[in-house]
CSV table of C-alpha atoms in Angstrom, one decimal:
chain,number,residue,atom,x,y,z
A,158,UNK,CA,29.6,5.4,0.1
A,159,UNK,CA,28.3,2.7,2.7
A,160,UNK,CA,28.0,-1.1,1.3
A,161,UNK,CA,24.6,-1.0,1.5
A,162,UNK,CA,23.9,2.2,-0.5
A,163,UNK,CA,26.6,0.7,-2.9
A,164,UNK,CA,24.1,-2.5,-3.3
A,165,UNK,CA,20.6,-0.4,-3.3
A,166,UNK,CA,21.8,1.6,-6.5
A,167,UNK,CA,23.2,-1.4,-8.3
A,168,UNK,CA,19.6,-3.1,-7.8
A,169,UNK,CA,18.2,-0.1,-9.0
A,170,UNK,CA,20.2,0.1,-11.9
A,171,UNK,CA,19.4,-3.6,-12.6
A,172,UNK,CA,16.0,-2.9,-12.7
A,173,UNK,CA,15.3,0.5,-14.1
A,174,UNK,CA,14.6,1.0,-17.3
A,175,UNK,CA,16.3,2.7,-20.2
A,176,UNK,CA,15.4,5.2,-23.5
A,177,UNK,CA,15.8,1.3,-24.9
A,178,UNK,CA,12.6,-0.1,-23.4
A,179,UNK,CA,10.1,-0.6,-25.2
A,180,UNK,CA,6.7,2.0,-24.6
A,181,UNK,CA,4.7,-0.8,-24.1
A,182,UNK,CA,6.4,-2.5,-21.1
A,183,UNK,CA,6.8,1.9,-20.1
A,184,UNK,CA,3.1,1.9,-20.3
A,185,UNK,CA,2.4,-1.4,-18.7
A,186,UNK,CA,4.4,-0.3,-15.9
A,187,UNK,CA,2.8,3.1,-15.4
A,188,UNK,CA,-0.5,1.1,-14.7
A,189,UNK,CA,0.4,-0.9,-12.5
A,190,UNK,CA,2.6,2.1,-11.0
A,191,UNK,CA,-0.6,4.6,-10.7
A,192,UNK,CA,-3.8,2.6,-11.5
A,193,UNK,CA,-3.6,-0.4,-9.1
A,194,UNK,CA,-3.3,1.5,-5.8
A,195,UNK,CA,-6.7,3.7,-7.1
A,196,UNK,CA,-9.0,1.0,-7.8
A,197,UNK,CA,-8.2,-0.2,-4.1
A,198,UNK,CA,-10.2,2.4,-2.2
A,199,UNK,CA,-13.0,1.1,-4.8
A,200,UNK,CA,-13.0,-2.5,-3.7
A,201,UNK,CA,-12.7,-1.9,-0.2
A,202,UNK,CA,-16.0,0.1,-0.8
A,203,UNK,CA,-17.7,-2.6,-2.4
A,204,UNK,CA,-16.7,-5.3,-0.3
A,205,UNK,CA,-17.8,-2.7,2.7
A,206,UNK,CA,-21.3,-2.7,0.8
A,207,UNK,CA,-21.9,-6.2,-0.4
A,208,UNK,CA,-19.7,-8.4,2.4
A,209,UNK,CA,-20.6,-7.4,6.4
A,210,UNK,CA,-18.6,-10.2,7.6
A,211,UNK,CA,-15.0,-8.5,5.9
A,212,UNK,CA,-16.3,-5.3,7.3
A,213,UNK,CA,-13.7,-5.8,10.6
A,214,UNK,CA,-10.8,-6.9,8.1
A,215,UNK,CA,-11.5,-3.4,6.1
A,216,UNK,CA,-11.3,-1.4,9.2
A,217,UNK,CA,-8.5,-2.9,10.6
A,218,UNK,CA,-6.4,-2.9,7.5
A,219,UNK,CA,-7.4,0.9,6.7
A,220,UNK,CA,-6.1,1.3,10.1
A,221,UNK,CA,-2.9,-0.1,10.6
A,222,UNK,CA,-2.3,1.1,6.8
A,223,UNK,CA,-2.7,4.9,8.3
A,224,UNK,CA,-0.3,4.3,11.0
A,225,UNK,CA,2.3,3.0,9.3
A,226,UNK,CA,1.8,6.2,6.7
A,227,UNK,CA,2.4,8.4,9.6
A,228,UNK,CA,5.2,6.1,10.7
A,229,UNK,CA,6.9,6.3,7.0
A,230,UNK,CA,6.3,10.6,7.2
A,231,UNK,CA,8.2,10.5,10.6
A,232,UNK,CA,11.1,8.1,9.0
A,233,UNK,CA,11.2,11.1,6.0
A,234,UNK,CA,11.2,13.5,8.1
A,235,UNK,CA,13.9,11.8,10.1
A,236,UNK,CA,16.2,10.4,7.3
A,237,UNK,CA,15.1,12.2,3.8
A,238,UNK,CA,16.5,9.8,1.7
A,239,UNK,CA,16.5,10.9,-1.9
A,240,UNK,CA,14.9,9.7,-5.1
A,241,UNK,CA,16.9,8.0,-7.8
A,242,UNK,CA,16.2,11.6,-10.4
A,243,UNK,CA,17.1,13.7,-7.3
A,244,UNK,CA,20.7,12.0,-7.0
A,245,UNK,CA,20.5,11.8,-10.4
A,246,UNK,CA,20.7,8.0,-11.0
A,247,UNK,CA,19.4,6.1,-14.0
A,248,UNK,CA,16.5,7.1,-16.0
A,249,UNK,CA,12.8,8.2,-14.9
A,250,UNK,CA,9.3,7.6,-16.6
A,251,UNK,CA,6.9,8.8,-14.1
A,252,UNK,CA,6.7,12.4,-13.0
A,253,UNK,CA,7.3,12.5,-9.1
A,254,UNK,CA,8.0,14.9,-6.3
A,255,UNK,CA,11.3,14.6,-5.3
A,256,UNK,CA,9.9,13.6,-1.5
A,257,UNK,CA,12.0,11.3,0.1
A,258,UNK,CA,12.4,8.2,-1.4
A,259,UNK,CA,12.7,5.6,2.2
A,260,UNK,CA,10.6,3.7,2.7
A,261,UNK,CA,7.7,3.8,0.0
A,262,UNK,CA,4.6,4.6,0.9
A,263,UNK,CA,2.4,2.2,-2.1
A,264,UNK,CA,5.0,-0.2,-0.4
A,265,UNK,CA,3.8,0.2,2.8
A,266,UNK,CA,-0.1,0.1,1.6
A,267,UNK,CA,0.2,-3.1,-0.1
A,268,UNK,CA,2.5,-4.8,2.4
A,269,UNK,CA,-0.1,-3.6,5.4
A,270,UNK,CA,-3.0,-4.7,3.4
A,271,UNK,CA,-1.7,-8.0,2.3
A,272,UNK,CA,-0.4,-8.7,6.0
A,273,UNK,CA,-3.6,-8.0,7.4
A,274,UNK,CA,-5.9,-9.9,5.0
A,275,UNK,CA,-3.4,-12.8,4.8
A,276,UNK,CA,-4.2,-13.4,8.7
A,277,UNK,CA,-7.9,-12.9,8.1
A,278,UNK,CA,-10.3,-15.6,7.2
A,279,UNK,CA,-10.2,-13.7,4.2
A,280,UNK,CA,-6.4,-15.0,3.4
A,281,UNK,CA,-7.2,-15.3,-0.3
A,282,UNK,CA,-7.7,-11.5,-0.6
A,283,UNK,CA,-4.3,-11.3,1.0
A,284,UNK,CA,-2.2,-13.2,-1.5
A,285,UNK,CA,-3.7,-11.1,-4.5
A,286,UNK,CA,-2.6,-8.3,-2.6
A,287,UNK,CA,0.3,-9.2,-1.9
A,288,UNK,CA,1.0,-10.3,-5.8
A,289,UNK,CA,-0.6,-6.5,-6.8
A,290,UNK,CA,2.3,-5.5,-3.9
A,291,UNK,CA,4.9,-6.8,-5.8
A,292,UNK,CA,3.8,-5.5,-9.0
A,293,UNK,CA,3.4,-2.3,-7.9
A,294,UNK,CA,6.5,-2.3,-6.1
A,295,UNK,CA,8.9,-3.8,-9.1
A,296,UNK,CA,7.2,-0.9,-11.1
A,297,UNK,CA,8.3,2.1,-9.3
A,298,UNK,CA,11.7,0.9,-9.2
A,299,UNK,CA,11.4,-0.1,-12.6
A,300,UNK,CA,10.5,3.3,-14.0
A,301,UNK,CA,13.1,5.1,-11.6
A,302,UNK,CA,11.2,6.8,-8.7
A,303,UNK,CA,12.0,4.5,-6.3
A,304,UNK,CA,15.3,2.5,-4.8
A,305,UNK,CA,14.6,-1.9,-4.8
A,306,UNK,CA,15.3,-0.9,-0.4
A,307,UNK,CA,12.7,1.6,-0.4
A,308,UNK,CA,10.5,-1.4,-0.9
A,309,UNK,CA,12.1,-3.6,1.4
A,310,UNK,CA,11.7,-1.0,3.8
A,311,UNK,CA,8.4,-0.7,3.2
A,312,UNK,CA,7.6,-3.9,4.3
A,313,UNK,CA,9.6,-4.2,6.8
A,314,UNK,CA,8.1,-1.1,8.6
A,315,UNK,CA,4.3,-2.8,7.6
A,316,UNK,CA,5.7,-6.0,9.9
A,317,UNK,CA,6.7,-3.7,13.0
A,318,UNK,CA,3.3,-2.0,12.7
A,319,UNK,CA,1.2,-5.3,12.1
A,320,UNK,CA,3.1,-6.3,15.1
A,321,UNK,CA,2.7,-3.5,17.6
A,322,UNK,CA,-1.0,-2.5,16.6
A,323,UNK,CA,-2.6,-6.3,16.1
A,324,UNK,CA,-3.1,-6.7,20.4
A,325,UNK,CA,-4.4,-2.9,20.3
A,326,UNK,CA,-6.6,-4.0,17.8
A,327,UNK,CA,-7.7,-7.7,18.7
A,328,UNK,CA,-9.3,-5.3,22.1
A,329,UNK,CA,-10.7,-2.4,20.6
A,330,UNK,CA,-11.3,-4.0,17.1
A,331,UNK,CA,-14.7,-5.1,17.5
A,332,UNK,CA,-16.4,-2.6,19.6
A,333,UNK,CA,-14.8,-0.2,16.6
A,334,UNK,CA,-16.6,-2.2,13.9
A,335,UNK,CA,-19.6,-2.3,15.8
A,336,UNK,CA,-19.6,1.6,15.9
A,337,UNK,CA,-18.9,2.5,12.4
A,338,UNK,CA,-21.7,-0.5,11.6
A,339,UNK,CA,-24.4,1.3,13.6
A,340,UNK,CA,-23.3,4.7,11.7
A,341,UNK,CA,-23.6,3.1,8.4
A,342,UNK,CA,-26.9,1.4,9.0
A,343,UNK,CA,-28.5,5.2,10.2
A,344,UNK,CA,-26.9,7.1,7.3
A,345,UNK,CA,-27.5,4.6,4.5
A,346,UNK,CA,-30.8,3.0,5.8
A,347,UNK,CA,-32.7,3.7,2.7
A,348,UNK,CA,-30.3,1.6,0.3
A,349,UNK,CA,-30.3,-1.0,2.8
A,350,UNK,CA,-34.2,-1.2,2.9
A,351,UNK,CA,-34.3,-1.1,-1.0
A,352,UNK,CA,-31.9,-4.2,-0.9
A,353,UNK,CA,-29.4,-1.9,-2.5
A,354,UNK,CA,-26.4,-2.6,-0.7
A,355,UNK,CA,-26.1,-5.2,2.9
A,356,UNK,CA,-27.1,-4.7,6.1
């Protein structure tokens, strides 16, 4: 077995939890692990609504997020790399495919978001991402669906992809924005009359 993989399942092993741990810290986890990532689409939404000048940051993050998805499903594809209960190793809490494991995708959405709000003038937004990140990230390991690399991969595929995509997107960004603006104005220009939601 490689040094590396030697390393990644000695991590894990630190980590993951065991018949032993208490069901609160199980059920702690199992938020974070589930809950965070669904309340996400929820604020985007509202800060969409209520905050037009974040409405570039949204789009761009949702973007780059769904490239680096795709570039995660062509690195499974590529190298299916299994689960921790597909091996087996260690003990799991949360039922889960058994897709490949490398790199994780809530990885990848919380690294991409927090990159892209960190270099917004939105940074704030960023670092509580980036916190939720880690949370979410030490809880899938933690509860034995995921590998502690899976999550380093994870943001290490989010940097390649903030890197390559940012010039595409500091060109077409705005004219984007400006687009998907117009659209929301027509659609929802009954709201924004009432003084519902923002222009």
């Amino acid at each position: 077995m490689p040094q590396i993989e030697i390393l990644n399942q000695s991590l894990f092993l630190l980590i993951n939890a065991t018949p032993e741990t208490s069901p609160l810290s199980i059920k702690l986890a199992t938020f974070i692990a589930q809950d965070i990532l669904r309340l996400l689409p929820l604020w985007l939404a509202a800060l969409w609504l209520w905050r037009p000048a974040l409405r570039g940051v949204i789009l761009k993050s949702t973007a780059l997020t769904v490239a680096a998805l795709l570039g995660n499903w062509l690195i499974g594809l590529a190298w299916p790399h299994p689960r921790p209960f597909a091996i087996p190793l260690g003990h799991t809490f949360l039922l889960h495919d058994a897709t490949p494991s490398f790199p994780s995708n809530h990885g990848t959405i919380f690294a991409m978001m927090a990159l892209c709000w960190c270099f917004s003038p939105a940074r704030g937004w960023g670092w509580l991402l980036a916190i939720a990140g880690a949370a979410v990230a030490w809880s899938r390991v933690f509860l034995g669906v995921h590998f502690p690399l899976d999550m380093l991969g994870a943001l290490l595929v989010s940097v390649f992809w903030y890197a390559g995509l940012s010039p595409l997107w500091y060109r077409r960004g705005a004219a984007l924005t400006e687009s998907l603006e117009s659209l929301y104005r027509q659609l929802l220009a009954k709201p924004i009359a009432a003084g519902l939601i923002r222009r």
